[in-house]
Structures are given as C-alpha cells and as structure tokens.
mmCIF file of C-alpha atoms in Angstrom:
data_model
loop_
_atom_site.group_PDB
_atom_site.id
_atom_site.type_symbol
_atom_site.label_atom_id
_atom_site.label_comp_id
_atom_site.label_asym_id
_atom_site.label_seq_id
_atom_site.Cartn_x
_atom_site.Cartn_y
_atom_site.Cartn_z
ATOM 1 C CA MET D 1 38.724 -196.304 72.580
ATOM 2 C CA ASN D 2 35.849 -196.771 70.122
ATOM 3 C CA ASP D 3 33.929 -193.700 69.007
ATOM 4 C CA PHE D 4 30.200 -193.773 68.277
ATOM 5 C CA TRP D 5 27.317 -191.536 67.137
ATOM 6 C CA ILE D 6 29.734 -189.280 65.281
ATOM 7 C CA ALA D 7 26.905 -187.694 63.283
ATOM 8 C CA CYS D 8 25.443 -186.050 66.401
ATOM 9 C CA GLY D 9 28.241 -183.455 66.226
ATOM 10 C CA HIS D 10 29.694 -183.970 69.703
ATOM 11 C CA HIS D 11 33.190 -183.451 68.299
ATOM 12 C CA LEU D 12 32.200 -179.882 67.375
ATOM 13 C CA LEU D 13 31.471 -178.977 71.009
ATOM 14 C CA ASP D 14 33.667 -178.009 73.955
ATOM 15 C CA ARG D 15 33.337 -179.259 77.532
ATOM 16 C CA ASP D 16 33.334 -177.086 80.627
ATOM 17 C CA GLU D 17 35.099 -178.026 83.861
ATOM 18 C CA GLY D 18 32.078 -179.995 85.059
ATOM 19 C CA GLY D 19 31.907 -182.073 81.880
ATOM 20 C CA GLY D 20 28.948 -180.264 80.320
ATOM 21 C CA LEU D 21 28.857 -179.448 76.617
ATOM 22 C CA ARG D 22 29.467 -175.834 75.630
ATOM 23 C CA VAL D 23 28.100 -174.582 72.335
ATOM 24 C CA THR D 24 30.644 -173.506 69.735
ATOM 25 C CA ASP D 25 30.446 -171.519 66.521
ATOM 26 C CA GLU D 26 31.260 -174.704 64.607
ATOM 27 C CA PHE D 27 28.275 -176.514 66.112
ATOM 28 C CA LEU D 28 25.920 -173.643 65.264
ATOM 29 C CA LYS D 29 27.281 -173.345 61.736
ATOM 30 C CA ALA D 30 26.533 -177.031 61.199
ATOM 31 C CA TYR D 31 22.865 -176.249 61.822
ATOM 32 C CA PHE D 32 22.840 -173.262 59.493
ATOM 33 C CA ALA D 33 24.447 -175.418 56.806
ATOM 34 C CA ARG D 34 21.628 -177.987 56.971
ATOM 35 C CA PRO D 35 19.796 -178.598 53.645
ATOM 36 C CA GLU D 36 16.538 -177.245 55.125
ATOM 37 C CA LEU D 37 18.149 -173.817 55.539
ATOM 38 C CA MET D 38 20.090 -173.637 52.293
ATOM 39 C CA PRO D 39 18.411 -170.899 50.218
ATOM 40 C CA PRO D 40 17.104 -172.277 46.924
ATOM 41 C CA ASP D 41 17.837 -170.563 43.628
ATOM 42 C CA ASP D 42 14.659 -168.512 43.864
ATOM 43 C CA ALA D 43 15.139 -167.433 47.511
ATOM 44 C CA CYS D 44 14.529 -163.789 48.330
ATOM 45 C CA PRO D 45 17.456 -161.431 49.048
ATOM 46 C CA VAL D 46 16.605 -161.284 52.768
ATOM 47 C CA GLU D 47 16.918 -165.054 53.163
ATOM 48 C CA ARG D 48 20.154 -165.168 51.189
ATOM 49 C CA ARG D 49 21.718 -162.380 53.233
ATOM 50 C CA LEU D 50 20.616 -163.922 56.539
ATOM 51 C CA HIS D 51 22.043 -167.289 55.626
ATOM 52 C CA ARG D 52 25.337 -165.790 54.465
ATOM 53 C CA GLU D 53 25.764 -163.633 57.575
ATOM 54 C CA LEU D 54 24.932 -166.406 60.029
ATOM 55 C CA LEU D 55 27.428 -168.752 58.454
ATOM 56 C CA ALA D 56 30.033 -166.039 59.043
ATOM 57 C CA ASP D 57 28.831 -165.105 62.548
ATOM 58 C CA PRO D 58 26.396 -167.697 63.933
ATOM 59 C CA ARG D 59 25.830 -165.785 67.189
ATOM 60 C CA GLN D 60 24.762 -162.470 65.679
ATOM 61 C CA PRO D 61 21.364 -161.155 66.845
ATOM 62 C CA VAL D 62 18.462 -161.589 64.442
ATOM 63 C CA SER D 63 15.322 -159.522 64.918
ATOM 64 C CA ALA D 64 11.776 -160.719 64.405
ATOM 65 C CA GLY D 65 11.494 -158.094 61.702
ATOM 66 C CA GLU D 66 14.306 -159.667 59.712
ATOM 67 C CA ILE D 67 12.613 -163.054 59.843
ATOM 68 C CA ALA D 68 9.296 -161.498 58.870
ATOM 69 C CA GLY D 69 11.008 -160.104 55.786
ATOM 70 C CA ILE D 70 11.594 -163.579 54.333
ATOM 71 C CA VAL D 71 9.098 -164.036 51.521
ATOM 72 C CA ASP D 72 8.691 -167.834 51.531
ATOM 73 C CA ALA D 73 6.463 -168.971 54.410
ATOM 74 C CA ASP D 74 8.144 -172.386 54.839
ATOM 75 C CA ALA D 75 11.607 -170.825 54.921
ATOM 76 C CA ARG D 76 10.379 -168.234 57.395
ATOM 77 C CA GLU D 77 9.105 -170.975 59.710
ATOM 78 C CA ASN D 78 12.327 -172.975 59.418
ATOM 79 C CA TRP D 79 14.369 -169.922 60.394
ATOM 80 C CA GLN D 80 12.080 -169.174 63.341
ATOM 81 C CA PHE D 81 12.575 -172.683 64.693
ATOM 82 C CA VAL D 82 16.328 -172.892 64.226
ATOM 83 C CA LEU D 83 16.943 -169.435 65.694
ATOM 84 C CA ALA D 84 14.748 -170.217 68.703
ATOM 85 C CA PHE D 85 16.859 -173.351 69.190
ATOM 86 C CA ARG D 86 20.079 -171.364 68.802
ATOM 87 C CA ASP D 87 18.925 -168.737 71.288
ATOM 88 C CA LEU D 88 18.018 -171.436 73.813
ATOM 89 C CA LEU D 89 21.545 -172.828 73.611
ATOM 90 C CA LEU D 90 23.134 -169.383 73.876
ATOM 91 C CA ARG D 91 21.115 -168.471 76.980
ATOM 92 C CA HIS D 92 22.643 -171.299 79.015
ATOM 93 C CA PRO D 93 26.204 -172.280 79.925
ATOM 94 C CA THR D 94 25.848 -175.843 78.614
ATOM 95 C CA LEU D 95 23.617 -177.881 76.338
ATOM 96 C CA GLU D 96 22.608 -179.896 79.391
ATOM 97 C CA ALA D 97 21.431 -176.747 81.164
ATOM 98 C CA ALA D 98 19.534 -175.644 78.057
ATOM 99 C CA TYR D 99 17.786 -179.007 77.777
ATOM 100 C CA LEU D 100 16.821 -179.051 81.445
ATOM 101 C CA ALA D 101 15.471 -175.518 81.241
ATOM 102 C CA SER D 102 13.411 -176.471 78.214
ATOM 103 C CA VAL D 103 11.843 -179.621 79.672
ATOM 104 C CA ARG D 104 11.182 -178.017 83.051
ATOM 105 C CA SER D 105 9.418 -175.078 81.460
ATOM 106 C CA GLY D 106 6.936 -177.404 79.791
ATOM 107 C CA ALA D 107 6.738 -174.971 76.881
ATOM 108 C CA ASN D 108 6.995 -177.638 74.146
ATOM 109 C CA ASP D 109 7.868 -174.891 71.670
ATOM 110 C CA LEU D 110 10.752 -176.760 70.043
ATOM 111 C CA PRO D 111 10.011 -179.218 67.220
ATOM 112 C CA PRO D 112 10.640 -182.863 68.230
ATOM 113 C CA LEU D 113 13.484 -183.006 65.700
ATOM 114 C CA PHE D 114 15.502 -180.429 67.637
ATOM 115 C CA VAL D 115 14.669 -182.013 70.999
ATOM 116 C CA ASN D 116 15.779 -185.450 69.803
ATOM 117 C CA GLN D 117 19.004 -184.043 68.378
ATOM 118 C CA LEU D 118 19.730 -182.332 71.682
ATOM 119 C CA VAL D 119 19.052 -185.553 73.598
ATOM 120 C CA HIS D 120 21.277 -187.415 71.140
ATOM 121 C CA VAL D 121 24.353 -185.255 71.681
ATOM 122 C CA ILE D 122 23.848 -184.938 75.459
ATOM 123 C CA LEU D 123 23.469 -188.693 75.768
ATOM 124 C CA ARG D 124 26.637 -189.113 73.719
ATOM 125 C CA ASN D 125 28.376 -187.019 76.355
ATOM 126 C CA ALA D 126 26.797 -188.924 79.250
ATOM 127 C CA LEU D 127 27.872 -192.266 77.737
ATOM 128 C CA ASP D 128 31.366 -191.134 76.814
ATOM 129 C CA GLY D 129 33.754 -194.001 77.461
ATOM 130 C CA CYS D 130 31.024 -196.643 77.427
ATOM 131 C CA ASP D 131 32.372 -199.812 75.822
ATOM 132 C CA ASP D 132 29.157 -201.848 75.789
ATOM 133 C CA PRO D 133 27.300 -201.821 72.441
ATOM 134 C CA PHE D 134 24.166 -203.154 74.159
ATOM 135 C CA VAL D 135 23.965 -200.081 76.387
ATOM 136 C CA LEU D 136 24.485 -197.794 73.392
ATOM 137 C CA ARG D 137 21.849 -199.548 71.303
ATOM 138 C CA ALA D 138 19.400 -199.412 74.224
ATOM 139 C CA ALA D 139 20.143 -195.699 74.591
ATOM 140 C CA GLU D 140 18.918 -195.137 71.023
ATOM 141 C CA LEU D 141 15.405 -195.484 72.479
ATOM 142 C CA PHE D 142 15.885 -192.052 74.068
ATOM 143 C CA PHE D 143 15.868 -190.229 70.726
ATOM 144 C CA ARG D 144 14.733 -192.668 68.019
ATOM 145 C CA THR D 145 11.189 -194.014 67.639
ATOM 146 C CA GLN D 146 11.139 -197.813 67.693
ATOM 147 C CA ARG D 147 8.819 -200.336 66.112
ATOM 148 C CA ILE D 148 7.988 -203.664 67.710
ATOM 149 C CA LEU D 149 9.134 -206.403 65.320
ATOM 150 C CA PRO D 150 7.141 -209.629 65.012
ATOM 151 C CA HIS D 151 8.813 -212.655 66.535
ATOM 152 C CA GLU D 152 7.379 -215.577 68.458
ATOM 153 C CA HIS D 153 9.366 -215.689 71.655
ATOM 154 C CA ALA D 154 11.203 -212.392 71.862
ATOM 155 C CA LEU D 155 10.455 -208.685 72.238
ATOM 156 C CA LEU D 156 12.451 -207.112 69.438
ATOM 157 C CA LEU D 157 12.731 -203.413 68.619
ATOM 158 C CA GLY D 158 13.790 -201.959 65.295
ATOM 159 C CA ASP D 159 14.364 -198.316 64.424
ATOM 160 C CA GLU D 160 11.146 -196.930 62.937
ATOM 161 C CA GLU D 161 12.907 -194.813 60.339
ATOM 162 C CA ILE D 162 14.881 -197.829 59.143
ATOM 163 C CA VAL D 163 12.219 -200.543 59.154
ATOM 164 C CA GLY D 164 9.131 -198.364 58.752
ATOM 165 C CA GLY D 165 9.799 -197.344 55.188
ATOM 166 C CA ARG D 166 10.808 -200.738 53.897
ATOM 167 C CA SER D 167 8.178 -203.268 54.852
ATOM 168 C CA PRO D 168 5.256 -203.432 57.306
ATOM 169 C CA THR D 169 6.678 -206.702 58.640
ATOM 170 C CA PRO D 170 10.474 -206.727 58.254
ATOM 171 C CA VAL D 171 12.147 -210.092 58.530
ATOM 172 C CA LEU D 172 14.870 -210.632 61.109
ATOM 173 C CA SER D 173 18.185 -211.968 59.901
ATOM 174 C CA LEU D 174 17.967 -214.788 62.419
ATOM 175 C CA MET D 175 14.818 -215.918 60.552
ATOM 176 C CA SER D 176 16.207 -215.590 57.047
ATOM 177 C CA MET D 177 17.622 -219.095 57.235
ATOM 178 C CA LEU D 178 14.041 -220.362 57.389
ATOM 179 C CA GLY D 179 13.450 -219.129 53.876
ATOM 180 C CA ALA D 180 11.539 -215.911 54.612
ATOM 181 C CA THR D 181 12.250 -213.246 52.039
ATOM 182 C CA THR D 182 11.684 -209.495 52.050
ATOM 183 C CA ASP D 183 13.528 -206.305 51.188
ATOM 184 C CA ALA D 184 13.781 -205.401 54.881
ATOM 185 C CA VAL D 185 16.166 -207.640 56.796
ATOM 186 C CA VAL D 186 17.054 -206.485 60.298
ATOM 187 C CA GLU D 187 20.047 -207.857 62.166
ATOM 188 C CA VAL D 188 19.527 -208.311 65.894
ATOM 189 C CA LEU D 189 22.353 -207.137 68.143
ATOM 190 C CA SER D 190 23.987 -210.176 69.746
ATOM 191 C CA GLU D 191 27.221 -211.269 71.354
ATOM 192 C CA GLU D 192 28.389 -212.518 67.964
ATOM 193 C CA ASN D 193 27.929 -209.246 66.062
ATOM 194 C CA ALA D 194 28.273 -206.685 68.873
ATOM 195 C CA GLU D 195 31.655 -205.440 67.645
ATOM 196 C CA ALA D 196 30.031 -204.392 64.365
ATOM 197 C CA TYR D 197 28.007 -201.774 66.242
ATOM 198 C CA TRP D 198 30.966 -199.396 66.396
ATOM 199 C CA GLN D 199 31.058 -199.067 62.609
ATOM 200 C CA ARG D 200 27.255 -198.997 62.305
ATOM 201 C CA SER D 201 26.280 -196.772 65.225
ATOM 202 C CA ASP D 202 25.176 -193.892 62.995
ATOM 203 C CA GLN D 203 23.083 -196.193 60.795
ATOM 204 C CA PHE D 204 20.620 -197.297 63.532
ATOM 205 C CA ASP D 205 20.084 -200.535 61.633
ATOM 206 C CA MET D 206 20.499 -203.142 64.394
ATOM 207 C CA ALA D 207 17.490 -204.437 66.320
ATOM 208 C CA LEU D 208 17.448 -204.694 70.112
ATOM 209 C CA ASP D 209 16.146 -207.687 72.040
ATOM 210 C CA LEU D 210 14.221 -206.249 74.990
ATOM 211 C CA THR D 211 12.875 -209.588 76.202
ATOM 212 C CA ALA D 212 12.432 -209.700 79.992
ATOM 213 C CA GLY D 213 15.336 -211.407 81.717
ATOM 214 C CA GLY D 214 17.699 -210.730 78.826
ATOM 215 C CA ARG D 215 20.527 -208.312 78.270
ATOM 216 C CA GLY D 216 18.380 -205.611 76.652
ATOM 217 C CA PRO D 217 16.456 -204.442 79.736
ATOM 218 C CA THR D 218 19.645 -204.441 81.791
ATOM 219 C CA ALA D 219 21.386 -202.333 79.149
ATOM 220 C CA LEU D 220 18.493 -199.858 79.083
ATOM 221 C CA ALA D 221 18.634 -199.633 82.878
ATOM 222 C CA GLN D 222 22.329 -198.756 82.677
ATOM 223 C CA ALA D 223 21.679 -196.070 80.058
ATOM 224 C CA MET D 224 18.945 -194.531 82.224
ATOM 225 C CA THR D 225 21.254 -194.580 85.235
ATOM 226 C CA ARG D 226 23.918 -192.629 83.328
ATOM 227 C CA TRP D 227 21.277 -190.175 82.050
ATOM 228 C CA VAL D 228 19.995 -189.381 85.550
ATOM 229 C CA SER D 229 23.477 -189.093 87.017
ATOM 230 C CA HIS D 230 24.762 -186.836 84.252
ATOM 231 C CA LEU D 231 21.863 -184.403 84.199
ATOM 232 C CA LEU D 232 20.657 -184.379 87.800
ATOM 233 C CA GLY D 233 23.829 -185.288 89.681
ATOM 234 C CA VAL D 234 21.904 -188.005 91.538
ATOM 235 C CA ASP D 235 23.211 -191.548 91.992
ATOM 236 C CA VAL D 236 20.524 -194.160 91.489
ATOM 237 C CA ALA D 237 20.349 -197.890 90.887
ATOM 238 C CA ILE D 238 17.906 -199.150 88.272
ATOM 239 C CA GLU D 239 17.046 -202.822 87.864
ATOM 240 C CA PRO D 240 14.667 -204.463 85.393
ATOM 241 C CA LEU D 241 11.645 -206.376 86.688
ATOM 242 C CA ARG D 242 9.681 -209.157 85.069
ATOM 243 C CA ALA D 243 6.344 -207.995 86.488
ATOM 244 C CA LEU D 244 4.673 -205.936 89.191
ATOM 245 C CA HIS D 245 3.087 -208.149 91.820
ATOM 246 C CA GLU D 246 2.195 -206.725 95.218
ATOM 247 C CA GLU D 247 4.578 -203.775 94.964
ATOM 248 C CA LYS D 248 3.371 -200.540 96.469
ATOM 249 C CA LEU D 249 3.450 -197.777 93.872
ATOM 250 C CA THR D 250 4.543 -194.966 96.145
ATOM 251 C CA TRP D 251 5.924 -193.230 93.071
ATOM 252 C CA TYR D 252 6.109 -194.166 89.411
ATOM 253 C CA VAL D 253 7.354 -192.609 86.186
ATOM 254 C CA GLY D 254 5.899 -193.382 82.784
ATOM 255 C CA LEU D 255 8.774 -193.444 80.307
ATOM 256 C CA ASP D 256 6.389 -192.589 77.465
ATOM 257 C CA ALA D 257 2.920 -191.101 77.118
ATOM 258 C CA GLU D 258 1.182 -194.485 76.983
ATOM 259 C CA ALA D 259 3.075 -195.727 80.039
ATOM 260 C CA THR D 260 1.991 -192.645 81.986
ATOM 261 C CA ARG D 261 -1.631 -193.479 81.161
ATOM 262 C CA LEU D 262 -1.167 -197.064 82.313
ATOM 263 C CA GLY D 263 0.604 -195.931 85.473
ATOM 264 C CA ASP D 264 -2.289 -193.642 86.298
ATOM 265 C CA ILE D 265 -4.653 -196.621 86.132
ATOM 266 C CA LEU D 266 -2.500 -198.613 88.551
ATOM 267 C CA TRP D 267 -2.038 -195.577 90.784
ATOM 268 C CA HIS D 268 -5.784 -195.357 91.307
ATOM 269 C CA GLY D 269 -5.900 -198.992 92.382
ATOM 270 C CA ASP D 270 -7.456 -200.356 89.212
ATOM 271 C CA GLU D 271 -6.216 -203.360 87.269
ATOM 272 C CA LEU D 272 -5.020 -203.212 83.694
ATOM 273 C CA GLY D 273 -7.129 -204.936 81.090
ATOM 274 C CA GLU D 274 -5.586 -207.560 78.845
ATOM 275 C CA ARG D 275 -5.074 -205.107 75.993
ATOM 276 C CA ASP D 276 -3.309 -202.581 78.242
ATOM 277 C CA THR D 277 -1.224 -205.286 79.902
ATOM 278 C CA ASP D 278 0.016 -206.409 76.512
ATOM 279 C CA ARG D 279 1.264 -202.897 75.803
ATOM 280 C CA VAL D 280 3.728 -202.925 78.709
ATOM 281 C CA LEU D 281 7.188 -203.590 77.289
ATOM 282 C CA ALA D 282 9.402 -203.310 80.361
ATOM 283 C CA LEU D 283 9.318 -202.480 84.062
ATOM 284 C CA PHE D 284 12.107 -201.156 86.261
ATOM 285 C CA ARG D 285 12.709 -200.407 89.934
ATOM 286 C CA LEU D 286 14.774 -197.325 90.784
ATOM 287 C CA THR D 287 16.300 -196.693 94.193
ATOM 288 C CA PHE D 288 18.307 -193.711 95.390
ATOM 289 C CA ALA D 289 21.857 -194.337 96.595
ATOM 290 C CA GLU D 290 21.100 -191.738 99.276
ATOM 291 C CA SER D 291 17.474 -191.740 100.390
ATOM 292 C CA SER D 292 17.939 -188.182 101.657
ATOM 293 C CA ARG D 293 17.956 -187.063 98.008
ATOM 294 C CA ALA D 294 14.379 -188.261 97.564
ATOM 295 C CA LEU D 295 11.315 -186.270 98.574
ATOM 296 C CA ASP D 296 10.163 -186.944 102.120
ATOM 297 C CA ASP D 297 6.972 -188.612 100.859
ATOM 298 C CA VAL D 298 9.111 -191.223 99.103
ATOM 299 C CA GLY D 299 12.080 -191.649 101.428
ATOM 300 C CA SER D 300 13.661 -195.054 100.901
ATOM 301 C CA GLU D 301 10.736 -196.421 98.890
ATOM 302 C CA PRO D 302 11.569 -197.449 95.320
ATOM 303 C CA VAL D 303 10.346 -195.642 92.233
ATOM 304 C CA TYR D 304 8.862 -197.793 89.487
ATOM 305 C CA LEU D 305 9.486 -197.050 85.822
ATOM 306 C CA ILE D 306 7.091 -198.213 83.113
ATOM 307 C CA LEU D 307 7.849 -198.525 79.398
ATOM 308 C CA SER D 308 5.104 -199.316 76.893
ATOM 309 C CA MET D 309 4.116 -199.279 73.242
ATOM 310 C CA THR D 310 1.304 -197.510 71.458
ATOM 311 C CA ALA D 311 -1.694 -199.188 69.845
ATOM 312 C CA ASP D 312 0.187 -199.234 66.513
ATOM 313 C CA GLN D 313 3.114 -201.067 68.146
ATOM 314 C CA LYS D 314 5.565 -198.206 68.337
ATOM 315 C CA LEU D 315 7.695 -196.969 71.212
ATOM 316 C CA ARG D 316 8.252 -193.250 71.642
ATOM 317 C CA MET D 317 10.286 -192.902 74.810
ATOM 318 C CA LYS D 318 10.252 -189.548 76.629
ATOM 319 C CA PRO D 319 13.600 -189.323 78.448
ATOM 320 C CA GLN D 320 12.584 -185.963 79.923
ATOM 321 C CA ASN D 321 10.139 -187.833 82.163
ATOM 322 C CA LEU D 322 13.104 -189.334 84.016
ATOM 323 C CA LEU D 323 14.253 -185.820 84.844
ATOM 324 C CA THR D 324 10.971 -184.094 85.621
ATOM 325 C CA GLY D 325 9.160 -187.089 87.092
ATOM 326 C CA LEU D 326 11.649 -188.349 89.663
ATOM 327 C CA PRO D 327 10.953 -187.320 93.283
ATOM 328 C CA VAL D 328 14.299 -185.573 93.732
ATOM 329 C CA LYS D 329 14.797 -183.063 96.501
ATOM 330 C CA GLY D 330 16.740 -179.884 95.655
ATOM 331 C CA LEU D 331 17.434 -180.655 92.033
ATOM 332 C CA GLU D 332 20.910 -179.558 90.949
ATOM 333 C CA MET D 333 22.476 -180.249 87.609
ATOM 334 C CA ALA D 334 25.756 -182.109 87.722
ATOM 335 C CA THR D 335 27.137 -180.146 84.800
#
C-alpha cells in the first residue's frame, strides 16, 4: 500500500483501540527539535537548559516562571506556544479529542501553524488506506492555503506556498506547449500523472482541477465525508452541486470565512451580487445516513456546504466548520 504525507509525523504516533492517534514522546520530541526552538549560540542558560531537558523528557512540567526566565522575547513566545500545544495534546486521550476540544472551545489561542499541522496528521489518519490521489490532493485544502490559478475554462487550485512565492501568475504545464514561459510551472493532477502523487505528496506541488462536474469536487466530497465520519462518528453522504436553484436552505455550513458571509446573505433571503457569486468555488449537499442523528429542526432535510475564495483569489478552508457547524444531535467522537 502506498504511503503519503510522511512529513506530518503520523508514523511517530500510536493508535488506540478506536483508531485515534495517541501522542508519543517521539512525536513531542520532533516538535522540540524544530529549528524555531533550537537555541542559538547566544541563547540564555534558561533556554538552553529547558531545551535540553525537554528533549530528554518531553512530558515534564514547565512552569510559567521558567518560561518567563527566558531572556529573548521571541524565544519566550515560541516556547509559550509550543508548550500550550503540548499541554493540549497531553490533556486528551487522542489527537482527535484534543482537536475537537480546541475547536469547540472557540478559544483560538493556538497559532494557525499548529492547528494546520494537527489537521494534517489527523486527516492522514482518517484517510489511511485511501488509494485515490485525487481525494488526497483535494484533502490538502483542509490545511494548506490555495490560490486560484488563471485558466480559461477550468477552476484550478495551486498551493499558495508553492506558487505564491514564484510568480503572481504561474503557468500551468498543460499550457507550456503554447509557448508561455515563467519560472513557476504547475502540473495539474490528472489521470495520466496521478501515480506520481505518491512520491510528491509532501511537496504539495500539483494543482487540483475543481471545475464543477469534474473529478475534483467529487474527491473533495469524499475527503469531507471521511473527516466527518472519523471525528464525529456520523455517517453522511456528500455530493457536489453545480448551483443552488430553488433549494431550501434549512441549514448550511460555510467551509471558509467568506463562504459563511455569503451563506448568511442567502439565509436572509437576499440574492448574491455578481461579485459575490463569482467568489463561490463549489457547492455540496450533505445528507445524514440516519436522519435521527440530525437536530429535530433539520430532520431529513439536506445541509448545504459552500466553498468560496477571498477577494485576492485565495482559498482558506476551515475544516473545523464541518465539525462545529453540522446540526448533529448528541455529538460523540468516533475515536
């Protein structure tokens, strides 16, 4: 079986009987060994001692006073963040439970970097055994900001970190034959090159075609289905839509901040203007396998999911919205 997303560190974690990820000393040590936490040559003795001791015993208690004793302000802040993240993981039986507790609290006290890394490794667990590169590439939207790539007849997404630093308008490899030249050439995932994804999964350098009616929206729907099932223990079916017509929005979930704003407009019975309509990237209809799992106000009615881009043509998906926004009765975590 092909492995993928090795860099997320899933191989450093254990699984409990329910399939959830249990934190290990090896996983924690990998965080303490990150370049951001390596004491520089001029680091104070407190920082050096803390780093040395945590690499030896990554679960040892660290007081606020010890952190306050670090002289460098940036280092002090880095240690505050990473230890808060560590303590969150240690307070819960699994990483899934820690993530759910964090998003349900609404505290937003973890830097986005840590949240995205947690989503990354949990999603790797949820998609374990998946043999479809399209589903895996679509799942990258959960934890990697995407940029909309210019193309006449397709909705193409490229990883912002990969294409953003190279050229404002990266050229797609399928267009290179037309003579366009640039330093940033992005290969679009297709049936012909799909097998290459397994070797490139940690590079995030393949674009996704999210054009309505194509394989991309279906793949994203499958990734969202696995996400909901793994974390909430709820079986749902998610299907992509081309447009909303006369559908009754009994319940909707914005899959990003912009989509939530657009959904609110529709919820109040207003129509989207042309500019807002153009920002909608994808629409989905979610139904519960057992309507009894949905809140009584929803029952057997479908839930609509909206995905959109920002004014600067970026997509920042918020996968936590699928967990906190669904009308699920008696939420219980599968893991």
